[in-house]
């Protein structure tokens, strides 16, 4: 018995240095009241009335460079009966390795408008993203609801990253359901903030959860091609979610929009003209 008590005491002594960190981990909570960067300061939210939705705080920033910009927000009204298409955007972030990437979805309406929804780290002033910090409750997560001339041009024209804009193969009812689900999630985060997590609560894991709620095609949320989102287009292609008959590598080339977006600049019909490709 004495030996048993001694072993237990030694274990507690060994664990003692980790107890403050464990206590902090349990106690720390996400917040919506921090000193945010201007592009992350205002949260979007949606007001539903039957087949209509008014989206508040749609971001429409204007950029001089990737770090210099003027933020503007708008309220926009949409008829949910007119949402027609969804587009899957993949932005690989490293030239030497495809795995690291950002993903987002944009929705097209009958009147030619597009509304992009991007799940992102919500940064405070002076913060820079780190995958390791993303495991340690250092960042909140946010849904950026924005004009394509903001979130897509930021990536193609100012960050100068390769951006692929894939048409999604889906019924209009599924497209509408996914948009509504994403906007409702934005509403929830406005009321109950959450921490970003590099493995479990990212841009792509959230997109997969939305997809699984509205589509019969089930995707494992923690499959390697979700955790390494640069390969998520290969997964979507394999599942038949990308609306093309081209081989994958040809599809990646066909739907790469960065050169076209850079030529277009800030043209008012940016969204229409970046889609001037043959999707067959």
CSV table of C-alpha atoms in Angstrom, one decimal:
chain,number,residue,atom,x,y,z
A,1,UNK,CA,0.0,0.0,0.0
A,2,UNK,CA,2.8,2.4,0.9
A,3,UNK,CA,4.5,1.7,-2.5
A,4,UNK,CA,1.2,2.4,-4.3
A,5,UNK,CA,0.8,5.7,-2.5
A,6,UNK,CA,4.5,6.6,-3.3
A,7,UNK,CA,3.9,5.8,-7.0
A,8,UNK,CA,0.7,8.0,-7.0
A,9,UNK,CA,2.6,10.8,-5.3
A,10,UNK,CA,5.4,10.7,-7.8
A,11,UNK,CA,2.9,10.8,-10.7
A,12,UNK,CA,1.3,13.9,-9.3
A,13,UNK,CA,4.7,15.5,-8.8
A,14,UNK,CA,5.6,14.7,-12.4
A,15,UNK,CA,2.3,16.2,-13.6
A,16,UNK,CA,2.5,19.3,-11.5
A,17,UNK,CA,4.4,21.5,-14.0
A,18,UNK,CA,1.7,20.9,-16.6
A,19,UNK,CA,-1.2,21.7,-14.4
A,20,UNK,CA,-1.1,25.5,-14.9
A,21,UNK,CA,-1.1,25.0,-18.7
A,22,UNK,CA,-4.0,22.6,-18.4
A,23,UNK,CA,-5.9,25.0,-16.2
A,24,UNK,CA,-5.4,27.8,-18.7
A,25,UNK,CA,-6.5,25.5,-21.6
A,26,UNK,CA,-9.8,24.7,-19.8
A,27,UNK,CA,-10.4,28.3,-18.7
A,28,UNK,CA,-9.6,30.3,-21.9
A,29,UNK,CA,-12.7,31.1,-23.9
A,30,UNK,CA,-13.2,32.6,-27.4
A,31,UNK,CA,-14.3,36.2,-27.7
A,32,UNK,CA,-15.8,38.5,-30.3
A,33,UNK,CA,-14.4,41.6,-28.5
A,34,UNK,CA,-10.7,42.0,-29.3
A,35,UNK,CA,-8.6,44.5,-31.1
A,36,UNK,CA,-9.3,43.1,-34.6
A,37,UNK,CA,-7.6,44.0,-37.9
A,38,UNK,CA,-9.9,46.3,-39.9
A,39,UNK,CA,-10.8,43.5,-42.4
A,40,UNK,CA,-11.9,41.2,-39.5
A,41,UNK,CA,-13.5,43.8,-37.2
A,42,UNK,CA,-17.1,43.6,-38.5
A,43,UNK,CA,-19.0,40.3,-38.4
A,44,UNK,CA,-21.6,39.4,-41.1
A,45,UNK,CA,-25.1,38.2,-40.2
A,46,UNK,CA,-28.2,37.2,-42.2
A,47,UNK,CA,-31.8,38.1,-41.7
A,48,UNK,CA,-34.2,35.5,-43.3
A,49,UNK,CA,-37.8,36.2,-44.3
A,50,UNK,CA,-39.4,33.4,-46.3
A,51,UNK,CA,-37.5,33.1,-49.6
A,52,UNK,CA,-35.6,36.4,-49.0
A,53,UNK,CA,-32.4,37.0,-47.1
A,54,UNK,CA,-30.8,40.3,-46.2
A,55,UNK,CA,-27.1,39.8,-45.6
A,56,UNK,CA,-25.7,42.5,-43.3
A,57,UNK,CA,-22.0,43.6,-43.5
A,58,UNK,CA,-21.0,42.1,-46.8
A,59,UNK,CA,-17.4,43.0,-47.1
A,60,UNK,CA,-16.3,44.9,-50.2
A,61,UNK,CA,-12.7,46.1,-49.5
A,62,UNK,CA,-10.6,48.0,-52.0
A,63,UNK,CA,-6.9,47.1,-52.0
A,64,UNK,CA,-3.7,49.0,-52.8
A,65,UNK,CA,-1.6,46.0,-51.8
A,66,UNK,CA,-2.3,42.9,-49.8
A,67,UNK,CA,-1.6,44.9,-46.6
A,68,UNK,CA,-3.0,48.3,-47.6
A,69,UNK,CA,-6.8,48.5,-48.1
A,70,UNK,CA,-9.9,50.4,-47.4
A,71,UNK,CA,-12.6,48.4,-45.8
A,72,UNK,CA,-16.3,48.9,-46.7
A,73,UNK,CA,-19.3,46.9,-45.7
A,74,UNK,CA,-22.7,46.8,-47.4
A,75,UNK,CA,-26.2,45.3,-46.7
A,76,UNK,CA,-27.4,43.2,-49.7
A,77,UNK,CA,-30.7,41.6,-50.3
A,78,UNK,CA,-31.1,38.3,-52.2
A,79,UNK,CA,-34.0,36.2,-53.4
A,80,UNK,CA,-33.1,32.6,-52.4
A,81,UNK,CA,-35.2,31.3,-55.2
A,82,UNK,CA,-32.7,32.8,-57.7
A,83,UNK,CA,-29.5,31.2,-56.4
A,84,UNK,CA,-28.4,29.0,-59.2
A,85,UNK,CA,-24.7,28.0,-58.9
A,86,UNK,CA,-22.0,27.2,-56.5
A,87,UNK,CA,-18.3,27.6,-57.1
A,88,UNK,CA,-15.5,25.9,-55.2
A,89,UNK,CA,-12.4,28.1,-54.9
A,90,UNK,CA,-9.0,26.6,-54.0
A,91,UNK,CA,-6.0,28.8,-53.4
A,92,UNK,CA,-2.7,26.8,-52.9
A,93,UNK,CA,-0.4,28.8,-50.7
A,94,UNK,CA,3.0,27.2,-51.3
A,95,UNK,CA,4.7,26.9,-54.7
A,96,UNK,CA,6.8,23.9,-53.7
A,97,UNK,CA,4.1,21.9,-52.0
A,98,UNK,CA,0.4,21.8,-52.8
A,99,UNK,CA,-1.0,20.7,-49.4
A,100,UNK,CA,-1.2,24.1,-47.7
A,101,UNK,CA,-4.2,26.0,-49.2
A,102,UNK,CA,-7.3,28.1,-48.5
A,103,UNK,CA,-10.7,27.1,-49.8
A,104,UNK,CA,-14.0,29.0,-50.0
A,105,UNK,CA,-17.3,28.9,-51.8
A,106,UNK,CA,-19.1,31.5,-54.0
A,107,UNK,CA,-22.8,31.5,-54.9
A,108,UNK,CA,-24.2,32.8,-58.2
A,109,UNK,CA,-27.6,34.3,-58.7
A,110,UNK,CA,-29.8,34.6,-61.7
A,111,UNK,CA,-29.3,38.4,-61.9
A,112,UNK,CA,-25.5,37.9,-62.3
A,113,UNK,CA,-24.5,38.7,-58.8
A,114,UNK,CA,-22.1,36.5,-56.7
A,115,UNK,CA,-21.7,36.2,-53.0
A,116,UNK,CA,-18.6,34.6,-51.6
A,117,UNK,CA,-18.3,33.0,-48.2
A,118,UNK,CA,-14.9,32.4,-46.8
A,119,UNK,CA,-14.1,30.7,-43.5
A,120,UNK,CA,-11.0,32.3,-42.0
A,121,UNK,CA,-8.9,33.0,-39.0
A,122,UNK,CA,-10.1,36.2,-37.3
A,123,UNK,CA,-6.8,38.1,-36.7
A,124,UNK,CA,-6.1,40.7,-34.1
A,125,UNK,CA,-3.9,43.6,-34.9
A,126,UNK,CA,-0.3,42.5,-35.1
A,127,UNK,CA,-1.1,38.8,-35.4
A,128,UNK,CA,0.1,36.5,-38.1
A,129,UNK,CA,-1.3,33.0,-38.7
A,130,UNK,CA,0.7,30.0,-37.7
A,131,UNK,CA,-0.5,26.4,-38.0
A,132,UNK,CA,1.0,25.6,-34.6
A,133,UNK,CA,-0.7,28.5,-32.9
A,134,UNK,CA,-3.9,27.4,-34.6
A,135,UNK,CA,-3.8,24.3,-32.4
A,136,UNK,CA,-3.4,26.3,-29.2
A,137,UNK,CA,-6.6,28.5,-29.1
A,138,UNK,CA,-4.7,31.5,-30.3
A,139,UNK,CA,-7.2,32.5,-33.0
A,140,UNK,CA,-11.0,32.8,-33.3
A,141,UNK,CA,-12.7,31.6,-36.5
A,142,UNK,CA,-14.9,33.9,-38.7
A,143,UNK,CA,-17.1,33.6,-41.8
A,144,UNK,CA,-16.2,36.4,-44.2
A,145,UNK,CA,-19.2,37.1,-46.5
A,146,UNK,CA,-17.9,39.3,-49.3
A,147,UNK,CA,-18.0,40.5,-52.9
A,148,UNK,CA,-15.8,38.5,-55.2
A,149,UNK,CA,-13.8,41.6,-56.2
A,150,UNK,CA,-12.7,41.6,-52.5
A,151,UNK,CA,-11.9,38.0,-51.5
A,152,UNK,CA,-10.9,36.7,-55.0
A,153,UNK,CA,-9.0,39.7,-56.3
A,154,UNK,CA,-7.1,39.9,-52.9
A,155,UNK,CA,-5.8,36.4,-53.7
A,156,UNK,CA,-5.2,36.6,-57.4
A,157,UNK,CA,-4.1,40.3,-57.9
A,158,UNK,CA,-2.4,41.2,-54.6
A,159,UNK,CA,-1.2,38.0,-53.0
A,160,UNK,CA,-0.7,36.7,-56.5
A,161,UNK,CA,-1.5,33.2,-55.6
A,162,UNK,CA,-2.8,30.6,-58.0
A,163,UNK,CA,-6.6,30.5,-57.6
A,164,UNK,CA,-8.8,27.8,-59.1
A,165,UNK,CA,-12.5,28.5,-59.6
A,166,UNK,CA,-14.4,25.3,-60.0
A,167,UNK,CA,-18.1,25.0,-61.0
A,168,UNK,CA,-19.9,22.7,-58.6
A,169,UNK,CA,-22.1,20.0,-59.9
A,170,UNK,CA,-25.3,20.2,-57.7
A,171,UNK,CA,-29.0,20.7,-57.8
A,172,UNK,CA,-30.3,24.2,-57.3
A,173,UNK,CA,-32.0,23.1,-54.1
A,174,UNK,CA,-28.7,21.8,-52.7
A,175,UNK,CA,-26.9,25.1,-53.6
A,176,UNK,CA,-29.6,27.1,-51.8
A,177,UNK,CA,-29.5,24.8,-48.8
A,178,UNK,CA,-25.7,25.2,-48.5
A,179,UNK,CA,-25.9,29.0,-48.8
A,180,UNK,CA,-28.5,29.1,-46.1
A,181,UNK,CA,-26.6,26.7,-43.9
A,182,UNK,CA,-23.4,28.8,-44.2
A,183,UNK,CA,-25.2,32.1,-43.4
A,184,UNK,CA,-26.9,30.5,-40.4
A,185,UNK,CA,-23.5,29.4,-39.2
A,186,UNK,CA,-22.2,33.0,-39.6
A,187,UNK,CA,-25.1,34.1,-37.4
A,188,UNK,CA,-24.2,31.5,-34.7
A,189,UNK,CA,-20.6,32.6,-34.6
A,190,UNK,CA,-21.7,36.2,-34.1
A,191,UNK,CA,-23.6,35.0,-31.0
A,192,UNK,CA,-21.2,32.3,-29.8
A,193,UNK,CA,-17.6,32.7,-31.0
A,194,UNK,CA,-15.3,29.7,-31.5
A,195,UNK,CA,-11.6,29.0,-31.7
A,196,UNK,CA,-10.0,28.1,-35.0
A,197,UNK,CA,-8.3,24.8,-34.9
A,198,UNK,CA,-5.7,23.8,-37.5
A,199,UNK,CA,-7.0,20.2,-37.5
A,200,UNK,CA,-10.7,20.3,-36.6
A,201,UNK,CA,-12.1,23.8,-37.3
A,202,UNK,CA,-10.7,25.2,-40.5
A,203,UNK,CA,-11.9,26.6,-43.8
A,204,UNK,CA,-12.2,23.1,-45.4
A,205,UNK,CA,-13.5,21.1,-42.5
A,206,UNK,CA,-16.3,23.6,-42.2
A,207,UNK,CA,-17.1,23.4,-45.9
A,208,UNK,CA,-17.3,19.6,-45.6
A,209,UNK,CA,-19.7,19.8,-42.7
A,210,UNK,CA,-22.0,22.1,-44.7
A,211,UNK,CA,-21.8,19.8,-47.7
A,212,UNK,CA,-22.6,16.7,-45.6
A,213,UNK,CA,-25.7,18.4,-44.3
A,214,UNK,CA,-27.1,19.2,-47.7
A,215,UNK,CA,-25.7,16.5,-50.1
A,216,UNK,CA,-26.1,12.7,-50.3
A,217,UNK,CA,-22.4,12.6,-51.2
A,218,UNK,CA,-20.7,12.0,-47.8
A,219,UNK,CA,-17.2,13.3,-47.2
A,220,UNK,CA,-15.0,12.3,-44.3
A,221,UNK,CA,-14.2,15.6,-42.5
A,222,UNK,CA,-10.8,14.5,-41.4
A,223,UNK,CA,-9.6,12.7,-44.5
A,224,UNK,CA,-6.0,13.6,-45.6
A,225,UNK,CA,-7.3,15.6,-48.6
A,226,UNK,CA,-9.4,17.7,-46.3
A,227,UNK,CA,-6.7,18.3,-43.7
A,228,UNK,CA,-4.4,19.1,-46.6
A,229,UNK,CA,-6.8,21.3,-48.6
A,230,UNK,CA,-4.6,21.9,-51.5
A,231,UNK,CA,-5.7,18.4,-52.5
A,232,UNK,CA,-9.4,19.0,-51.8
A,233,UNK,CA,-10.1,19.6,-55.4
A,234,UNK,CA,-8.9,16.1,-56.2
A,235,UNK,CA,-11.3,14.8,-53.6
A,236,UNK,CA,-14.2,16.9,-55.0
A,237,UNK,CA,-13.3,15.7,-58.5
A,238,UNK,CA,-13.3,12.1,-57.4
A,239,UNK,CA,-16.7,12.5,-55.8
A,240,UNK,CA,-18.1,14.1,-59.0
A,241,UNK,CA,-18.6,17.5,-57.4
A,242,UNK,CA,-16.7,19.4,-60.0
A,243,UNK,CA,-18.8,20.0,-63.1
A,244,UNK,CA,-16.3,18.9,-65.8
A,245,UNK,CA,-15.4,15.9,-67.9
A,246,UNK,CA,-11.8,16.9,-68.1
A,247,UNK,CA,-9.0,14.9,-66.4
A,248,UNK,CA,-8.0,16.5,-63.1
A,249,UNK,CA,-4.8,18.1,-64.2
A,250,UNK,CA,-6.5,19.6,-67.3
A,251,UNK,CA,-9.3,20.8,-65.1
A,252,UNK,CA,-6.9,22.5,-62.7
A,253,UNK,CA,-5.3,24.3,-65.7
A,254,UNK,CA,-8.7,25.2,-67.3
A,255,UNK,CA,-10.1,26.7,-64.1
A,256,UNK,CA,-7.0,28.6,-63.0
A,257,UNK,CA,-8.2,32.2,-63.0
A,258,UNK,CA,-5.2,34.1,-61.7
A,259,UNK,CA,-3.8,35.3,-65.0
A,260,UNK,CA,-7.3,36.4,-66.3
A,261,UNK,CA,-8.1,38.1,-63.0
A,262,UNK,CA,-4.9,40.1,-63.1
A,263,UNK,CA,-5.6,41.3,-66.6
A,264,UNK,CA,-9.2,42.3,-65.6
A,265,UNK,CA,-8.2,44.4,-62.6
A,266,UNK,CA,-11.2,46.1,-61.0
A,267,UNK,CA,-13.6,45.9,-63.9
A,268,UNK,CA,-17.2,46.0,-62.8
A,269,UNK,CA,-18.0,42.7,-64.5
A,270,UNK,CA,-15.1,41.0,-62.9
A,271,UNK,CA,-17.2,38.0,-61.7
A,272,UNK,CA,-18.6,37.3,-65.1
A,273,UNK,CA,-15.4,37.6,-67.0
A,274,UNK,CA,-13.3,35.4,-64.7
A,275,UNK,CA,-15.7,32.7,-65.7
A,276,UNK,CA,-15.1,33.0,-69.4
A,277,UNK,CA,-13.8,29.4,-69.8
A,278,UNK,CA,-15.1,26.3,-71.5
A,279,UNK,CA,-16.2,24.0,-68.6
A,280,UNK,CA,-16.6,20.9,-70.8
